[in-house]
Protein backbone atom coordinates (compact mmCIF):
# COMPACT_ATOMS: atom_id res chain seq x y z
CA MET A 1 83.85 94.38 83.70
CA ASP A 2 86.09 94.64 86.71
CA LEU A 3 85.05 92.21 89.45
CA PHE A 4 86.69 94.22 92.20
CA SER A 5 85.34 97.69 91.45
CA ASN A 6 81.67 97.11 92.18
CA ASP A 7 80.03 98.87 95.10
CA THR A 8 80.17 95.87 97.44
CA PHE A 9 83.92 95.35 97.10
CA VAL A 10 84.60 99.08 97.30
CA ALA A 11 82.51 99.42 100.47
CA LEU A 12 84.04 96.33 102.09
CA ASN A 13 87.57 97.40 101.19
CA SER A 14 86.99 100.91 102.52
CA GLY A 15 85.45 99.41 105.67
CA LEU A 16 88.56 97.30 106.28
CA ASP A 17 90.76 100.37 105.76
CA ALA A 18 88.63 102.44 108.15
CA THR A 19 88.64 99.80 110.90
CA ALA A 20 92.40 99.29 110.54
CA LEU A 21 92.96 103.05 110.86
CA ARG A 22 90.56 103.22 113.82
CA GLN A 23 92.59 100.46 115.52
CA GLN A 24 95.72 102.62 115.17
CA VAL A 25 93.92 105.72 116.46
CA ILE A 26 92.57 103.88 119.52
CA ALA A 27 96.02 102.44 120.23
CA ASN A 28 97.47 105.95 119.97
CA ASN A 29 94.82 107.27 122.38
CA ILE A 30 95.62 104.53 124.89
CA ALA A 31 99.37 105.13 124.53
CA ASN A 32 98.85 108.82 125.35
CA ILE A 33 96.55 108.34 128.34
CA ASN A 34 99.12 109.94 130.67
CA THR A 35 100.26 112.70 128.30
CA PRO A 36 99.21 116.10 129.71
CA GLY A 37 97.09 118.12 127.29
CA TYR A 38 96.57 115.23 124.84
CA LYS A 39 93.19 115.25 123.10
CA LYS A 40 91.71 111.96 121.95
CA GLN A 41 91.14 111.28 118.27
CA ASP A 42 88.43 109.39 116.41
CA VAL A 43 87.85 108.12 112.86
CA SER A 44 84.79 109.20 110.90
CA PHE A 45 83.76 106.91 108.07
CA GLU A 46 80.38 105.26 108.59
CA GLU A 47 78.31 108.47 108.32
CA GLU A 48 80.03 109.47 105.08
CA LEU A 49 79.53 105.97 103.65
CA LYS A 50 75.85 106.02 104.64
CA HIS A 51 75.41 109.43 103.03
CA ALA A 52 77.12 108.24 99.82
CA VAL A 53 74.98 105.07 99.65
CA ASP A 54 71.78 107.04 100.32
CA SER A 55 72.58 109.61 97.65
CA LYS A 56 73.56 106.93 95.12
CA TYR A 57 70.59 104.59 95.52
CA ASN A 58 67.83 106.91 96.68
CA SER A 59 68.37 109.50 93.98
CA ASN A 60 65.75 109.77 91.26
CA LEU A 61 68.30 111.02 88.76
CA LYS A 62 69.47 108.56 86.14
CA ARG A 63 72.52 108.92 83.92
CA THR A 64 71.36 108.00 80.42
CA ASP A 65 74.36 109.27 78.48
CA PRO A 66 78.07 109.06 79.35
CA ARG A 67 78.37 112.80 78.64
CA HIS A 68 75.95 113.61 81.47
CA LEU A 69 77.30 114.67 84.81
CA PRO A 70 77.13 111.85 87.36
CA ALA A 71 73.98 112.00 89.49
CA SER A 72 75.77 110.88 92.62
CA SER A 73 79.27 110.37 93.90
CA SER A 74 81.04 107.05 93.77
CA LEU A 75 81.50 105.00 96.91
CA SER A 76 85.23 105.04 96.23
CA SER A 77 85.26 108.77 96.93
CA VAL A 78 84.18 108.27 100.56
CA GLY A 79 86.88 109.61 102.80
CA ILE A 80 88.27 108.20 106.02
CA ASN A 81 89.05 111.09 108.33
CA VAL A 82 90.78 111.34 111.68
CA LYS A 83 89.48 114.12 113.86
CA SER A 84 90.69 115.43 117.19
CA LEU A 85 88.01 115.65 119.89
CA GLY A 86 89.00 118.59 122.03
CA GLY A 87 85.64 119.54 123.50
CA THR A 88 85.87 117.48 126.65
CA SER A 89 88.43 117.18 129.39
CA MET A 90 88.21 114.62 132.18
CA ARG A 91 91.27 115.64 134.16
CA TYR A 92 93.03 118.74 135.41
CA ASP A 93 95.97 118.19 133.04
CA GLY A 94 93.73 118.68 129.97
CA ASN A 95 93.87 115.07 128.79
CA ASN A 96 90.45 113.76 127.74
CA VAL A 97 91.18 110.05 127.16
CA ASP A 98 88.88 107.68 129.07
CA ILE A 99 90.39 104.18 129.17
CA ASP A 100 86.98 102.50 129.60
CA GLU A 101 85.61 104.29 126.54
CA GLU A 102 88.71 103.42 124.50
CA MET A 103 88.51 99.74 125.48
CA THR A 104 84.82 99.67 124.50
CA LYS A 105 85.65 101.26 121.14
CA LEU A 106 88.47 98.75 120.69
CA ALA A 107 86.11 95.79 121.21
CA GLU A 108 83.46 97.32 118.92
CA ASN A 109 86.04 98.00 116.22
CA ASN A 110 87.35 94.43 116.49
CA ILE A 111 83.83 93.05 115.96
CA LYS A 112 83.31 95.32 112.94
CA TYR A 113 86.65 94.31 111.40
CA ASN A 114 85.90 90.60 111.83
CA ALA A 115 82.41 91.00 110.34
CA ILE A 116 83.72 92.87 107.31
CA ALA A 117 86.54 90.35 106.83
CA GLN A 118 84.01 87.50 106.90
CA LEU A 119 81.83 89.25 104.31
CA MET A 120 84.87 89.81 102.09
CA GLY A 121 85.83 86.14 102.47
CA ALA A 122 82.31 85.07 101.53
CA ARG A 123 82.48 87.21 98.37
CA PHE A 124 85.79 85.60 97.40
CA ASN A 125 84.37 82.12 98.06
CA THR A 126 81.44 82.94 95.77
CA LEU A 127 83.84 84.03 93.04
CA LYS A 128 85.91 80.88 93.58
CA THR A 129 82.78 78.74 93.17
CA VAL A 130 81.85 80.55 89.94
CA ILE A 131 85.39 80.22 88.55
CA ASN A 132 85.42 76.49 89.35
CA GLY A 133 82.10 75.99 87.54
CA GLY A 134 80.05 75.43 90.68
CA ARG A 135 82.26 72.69 92.09
């Protein structure tokens, strides 16, 4: 049994990766706020993770034999995607970056990253307690 391949660790690890990538994307958006024609980018992860969790735990299909096809996808297969948002334009030069929106996303992403890091730390502390025999 691998301690670090269960759904909780996979989801937390993917969440840290997604928030780290989102931090880079937001920084890139802010760096290009004065670039004519630049279209802001965003990271999609949470919806795909929610869909994967829903399909895995709300499915009535059960795998009773290893030769059966899996009933649902693994959480490790959830992708982290960067998409360009070109539908809106706030200025005449075609740039659609709004600094207030980016700063709000930055603060929200920071809160998410800290929450996930705390959950990961709590999991490691639990493992440490088990390894030390409850001491």
